[in-house]
C-alpha positions as protocol buffer text, in pm:
chain_id: "A"
residue {
  index: 1
  type: UNK
  ca { x: 1250 y: 377 z: -1444 }
}
residue {
  index: 2
  type: UNK
  ca { x: 879 y: 426 z: -1400 }
}
residue {
  index: 3
  type: UNK
  ca { x: 608 y: 335 z: -1140 }
}
residue {
  index: 4
  type: UNK
  ca { x: 476 y: 73 z: -1370 }
}
residue {
  index: 5
  type: UNK
  ca { x: 800 y: -127 z: -1365 }
}
residue {
  index: 6
  type: UNK
  ca { x: 823 y: -151 z: -995 }
}
residue {
  index: 7
  type: UNK
  ca { x: 461 y: -159 z: -856 }
}
residue {
  index: 8
  type: UNK
  ca { x: 288 y: -462 z: -749 }
}
residue {
  index: 9
  type: UNK
  ca { x: -7 y: -543 z: -1000 }
}
residue {
  index: 10
  type: UNK
  ca { x: -166 y: -795 z: -800 }
}
residue {
  index: 11
  type: UNK
  ca { x: -318 y: -582 z: -503 }
}
residue {
  index: 12
  type: UNK
  ca { x: -538 y: -686 z: -211 }
}
residue {
  index: 13
  type: UNK
  ca { x: -858 y: -516 z: -208 }
}
residue {
  index: 14
  type: UNK
  ca { x: -1100 y: -527 z: 106 }
}
residue {
  index: 15
  type: UNK
  ca { x: -1434 y: -379 z: 202 }
}
residue {
  index: 16
  type: UNK
  ca { x: -1486 y: -122 z: 487 }
}
residue {
  index: 17
  type: UNK
  ca { x: -1677 y: -357 z: 680 }
}
residue {
  index: 18
  type: UNK
  ca { x: -1396 y: -618 z: 719 }
}
residue {
  index: 19
  type: UNK
  ca { x: -1262 y: -645 z: 1076 }
}
residue {
  index: 20
  type: UNK
  ca { x: -896 y: -545 z: 1139 }
}
residue {
  index: 21
  type: UNK
  ca { x: -816 y: -925 z: 1205 }
}
residue {
  index: 22
  type: UNK
  ca { x: -958 y: -1009 z: 889 }
}
residue {
  index: 23
  type: UNK
  ca { x: -762 y: -745 z: 695 }
}
residue {
  index: 24
  type: UNK
  ca { x: -447 y: -853 z: 905 }
}
residue {
  index: 25
  type: UNK
  ca { x: -500 y: -1209 z: 803 }
}
residue {
  index: 26
  type: UNK
  ca { x: -543 y: -1134 z: 423 }
}
residue {
  index: 27
  type: UNK
  ca { x: -251 y: -897 z: 427 }
}
residue {
  index: 28
  type: UNK
  ca { x: -21 y: -1143 z: 588 }
}
residue {
  index: 29
  type: UNK
  ca { x: -128 y: -1437 z: 370 }
}
residue {
  index: 30
  type: UNK
  ca { x: -62 y: -1202 z: 81 }
}
residue {
  index: 31
  type: UNK
  ca { x: 268 y: -1093 z: 242 }
}
residue {
  index: 32
  type: UNK
  ca { x: 169 y: -708 z: 168 }
}
residue {
  index: 33
  type: UNK
  ca { x: 209 y: -432 z: 378 }
}
residue {
  index: 34
  type: UNK
  ca { x: -120 y: -245 z: 260 }
}
residue {
  index: 35
  type: UNK
  ca { x: -456 y: -309 z: 124 }
}
residue {
  index: 36
  type: UNK
  ca { x: -696 y: -98 z: -111 }
}
residue {
  index: 37
  type: UNK
  ca { x: -1011 y: -26 z: 68 }
}
residue {
  index: 38
  type: UNK
  ca { x: -1308 y: 15 z: -197 }
}
residue {
  index: 39
  type: UNK
  ca { x: -1595 y: 203 z: -42 }
}
residue {
  index: 40
  type: UNK
  ca { x: -1853 y: 321 z: -280 }
}
residue {
  index: 41
  type: UNK
  ca { x: -2074 y: 451 z: -2 }
}
residue {
  index: 42
  type: UNK
  ca { x: -1788 y: 687 z: 137 }
}
residue {
  index: 43
  type: UNK
  ca { x: -1672 y: 816 z: -204 }
}
residue {
  index: 44
  type: UNK
  ca { x: -1425 y: 569 z: -330 }
}
residue {
  index: 45
  type: UNK
  ca { x: -1074 y: 422 z: -265 }
}
residue {
  index: 46
  type: UNK
  ca { x: -861 y: 434 z: 64 }
}
residue {
  index: 47
  type: UNK
  ca { x: -587 y: 255 z: 211 }
}
residue {
  index: 48
  type: UNK
  ca { x: -521 y: 55 z: 525 }
}
residue {
  index: 49
  type: UNK
  ca { x: -159 y: -21 z: 599 }
}
residue {
  index: 50
  type: UNK
  ca { x: -6 y: -258 z: 877 }
}
residue {
  index: 51
  type: UNK
  ca { x: 69 y: 43 z: 1073 }
}
residue {
  index: 52
  type: UNK
  ca { x: -280 y: 124 z: 1097 }
}
residue {
  index: 53
  type: UNK
  ca { x: -354 y: -201 z: 1238 }
}
residue {
  index: 54
  type: UNK
  ca { x: -66 y: -188 z: 1475 }
}
residue {
  index: 55
  type: UNK
  ca { x: -174 y: 151 z: 1610 }
}
residue {
  index: 56
  type: UNK
  ca { x: -523 y: 12 z: 1682 }
}
residue {
  index: 57
  type: UNK
  ca { x: -394 y: -281 z: 1845 }
}
residue {
  index: 58
  type: UNK
  ca { x: -155 y: -44 z: 2047 }
}
residue {
  index: 59
  type: UNK
  ca { x: -432 y: 170 z: 2160 }
}
residue {
  index: 60
  type: UNK
  ca { x: -603 y: -151 z: 2322 }
}
residue {
  index: 61
  type: UNK
  ca { x: -889 y: -184 z: 2036 }
}
residue {
  index: 62
  type: UNK
  ca { x: -1010 y: -542 z: 1960 }
}
residue {
  index: 63
  type: UNK
  ca { x: -896 y: -642 z: 1612 }
}
residue {
  index: 64
  type: UNK
  ca { x: -1210 y: -868 z: 1624 }
}
residue {
  index: 65
  type: UNK
  ca { x: -1473 y: -611 z: 1636 }
}
residue {
  index: 66
  type: UNK
  ca { x: -1278 y: -307 z: 1493 }
}
residue {
  index: 67
  type: UNK
  ca { x: -1393 y: -226 z: 1140 }
}
residue {
  index: 68
  type: UNK
  ca { x: -1156 y: -141 z: 853 }
}
residue {
  index: 69
  type: UNK
  ca { x: -1337 y: 208 z: 773 }
}
residue {
  index: 70
  type: UNK
  ca { x: -1251 y: 338 z: 1116 }
}
residue {
  index: 71
  type: UNK
  ca { x: -867 y: 306 z: 1028 }
}
residue {
  index: 72
  type: UNK
  ca { x: -880 y: 377 z: 658 }
}
residue {
  index: 73
  type: UNK
  ca { x: -687 y: 669 z: 519 }
}
residue {
  index: 74
  type: UNK
  ca { x: -907 y: 847 z: 259 }
}
residue {
  index: 75
  type: UNK
  ca { x: -714 y: 1142 z: 186 }
}
residue {
  index: 76
  type: UNK
  ca { x: -487 y: 933 z: -25 }
}
residue {
  index: 77
  type: UNK
  ca { x: -217 y: 1044 z: -283 }
}
residue {
  index: 78
  type: UNK
  ca { x: -218 y: 835 z: -588 }
}
residue {
  index: 79
  type: UNK
  ca { x: 57 y: 789 z: -829 }
}
residue {
  index: 80
  type: UNK
  ca { x: 42 y: 738 z: -1211 }
}
residue {
  index: 81
  type: UNK
  ca { x: 200 y: 428 z: -1381 }
}
residue {
  index: 82
  type: UNK
  ca { x: 381 y: 693 z: -1571 }
}
residue {
  index: 83
  type: UNK
  ca { x: 536 y: 856 z: -1276 }
}
residue {
  index: 84
  type: UNK
  ca { x: 915 y: 830 z: -1238 }
}
residue {
  index: 85
  type: UNK
  ca { x: 1040 y: 625 z: -916 }
}
residue {
  index: 86
  type: UNK
  ca { x: 1189 y: 968 z: -800 }
}
residue {
  index: 87
  type: UNK
  ca { x: 828 y: 1145 z: -845 }
}
residue {
  index: 88
  type: UNK
  ca { x: 700 y: 842 z: -634 }
}
residue {
  index: 89
  type: UNK
  ca { x: 986 y: 858 z: -363 }
}
residue {
  index: 90
  type: UNK
  ca { x: 944 y: 1230 z: -341 }
}
residue {
  index: 91
  type: UNK
  ca { x: 549 y: 1204 z: -270 }
}
residue {
  index: 92
  type: UNK
  ca { x: 622 y: 948 z: -17 }
}
residue {
  index: 93
  type: UNK
  ca { x: 881 y: 1145 z: 158 }
}
residue {
  index: 94
  type: UNK
  ca { x: 669 y: 1475 z: 148 }
}
residue {
  index: 95
  type: UNK
  ca { x: 348 y: 1276 z: 283 }
}
residue {
  index: 96
  type: UNK
  ca { x: 531 y: 1046 z: 543 }
}
residue {
  index: 97
  type: UNK
  ca { x: 385 y: 729 z: 398 }
}
residue {
  index: 98
  type: UNK
  ca { x: 549 y: 408 z: 231 }
}
residue {
  index: 99
  type: UNK
  ca { x: 282 y: 307 z: -21 }
}
residue {
  index: 100
  type: UNK
  ca { x: 117 y: 482 z: -301 }
}
residue {
  index: 101
  type: UNK
  ca { x: -199 y: 334 z: -474 }
}
residue {
  index: 102
  type: UNK
  ca { x: -149 y: 362 z: -855 }
}
residue {
  index: 103
  type: UNK
  ca { x: -442 y: 480 z: -1068 }
}
residue {
  index: 104
  type: UNK
  ca { x: -480 y: 447 z: -1438 }
}
residue {
  index: 105
  type: UNK
  ca { x: -800 y: 628 z: -1582 }
}
residue {
  index: 106
  type: UNK
  ca { x: -934 y: 634 z: -1207 }
}
residue {
  index: 107
  type: UNK
  ca { x: -905 y: 270 z: -1145 }
}
residue {
  index: 108
  type: UNK
  ca { x: -656 y: 104 z: -900 }
}
residue {
  index: 109
  type: UNK
  ca { x: -386 y: -105 z: -1112 }
}
residue {
  index: 110
  type: UNK
  ca { x: -108 y: -158 z: -834 }
}
residue {
  index: 111
  type: UNK
  ca { x: 73 y: -35 z: -543 }
}
residue {
  index: 112
  type: UNK
  ca { x: 410 y: 87 z: -531 }
}
residue {
  index: 113
  type: UNK
  ca { x: 588 y: 76 z: -185 }
}
residue {
  index: 114
  type: UNK
  ca { x: 916 y: 199 z: -65 }
}
residue {
  index: 115
  type: UNK
  ca { x: 1043 y: -163 z: -69 }
}
residue {
  index: 116
  type: UNK
  ca { x: 963 y: -159 z: -460 }
}
residue {
  index: 117
  type: UNK
  ca { x: 1159 y: 156 z: -505 }
}
residue {
  index: 118
  type: UNK
  ca { x: 1482 y: 20 z: -311 }
}
residue {
  index: 119
  type: UNK
  ca { x: 1455 y: -307 z: -483 }
}
residue {
  index: 120
  type: UNK
  ca { x: 1482 y: -104 z: -813 }
}
residue {
  index: 121
  type: UNK
  ca { x: 1755 y: 131 z: -699 }
}
residue {
  index: 122
  type: UNK
  ca { x: 1958 y: -102 z: -501 }
}
residue {
  index: 123
  type: UNK
  ca { x: 2255 y: -278 z: -712 }
}
residue {
  index: 124
  type: UNK
  ca { x: 2232 y: -652 z: -793 }
}
residue {
  index: 125
  type: UNK
  ca { x: 2387 y: -853 z: -524 }
}
residue {
  index: 126
  type: UNK
  ca { x: 2711 y: -981 z: -633 }
}
residue {
  index: 127
  type: UNK
  ca { x: 2794 y: -1328 z: -531 }
}
residue {
  index: 128
  type: UNK
  ca { x: 3138 y: -1402 z: -413 }
}
residue {
  index: 129
  type: UNK
  ca { x: 3363 y: -1652 z: -595 }
}
residue {
  index: 130
  type: UNK
  ca { x: 3349 y: -1987 z: -420 }
}
């Protein structure tokens, strides 16, 4: 199975000047664990994850004033839609992260997460006879 078959195609994109609270509210409303941060001034595409928000709050920083750009990962490993899920899982395991932004011709077209991969690899639930 390929990344294109498992990825979420509807992604949340935010700007670097959003606050962490704004980002967290949008992520919660969309029920996603990561947002793509588009920052043309800083060179392009980054990612903000729920762990980034949690780490900031744990350090005592205010989510109401803390800007997304201060917590965005810009050294991002990108996946291609034609990667296998094994390639994506290997990249995640090697880098120690749970989300990959999927690029096609330099543009973000989705995000694939560990959850997406597990959902594809896990056997379908069997219902017990009534």
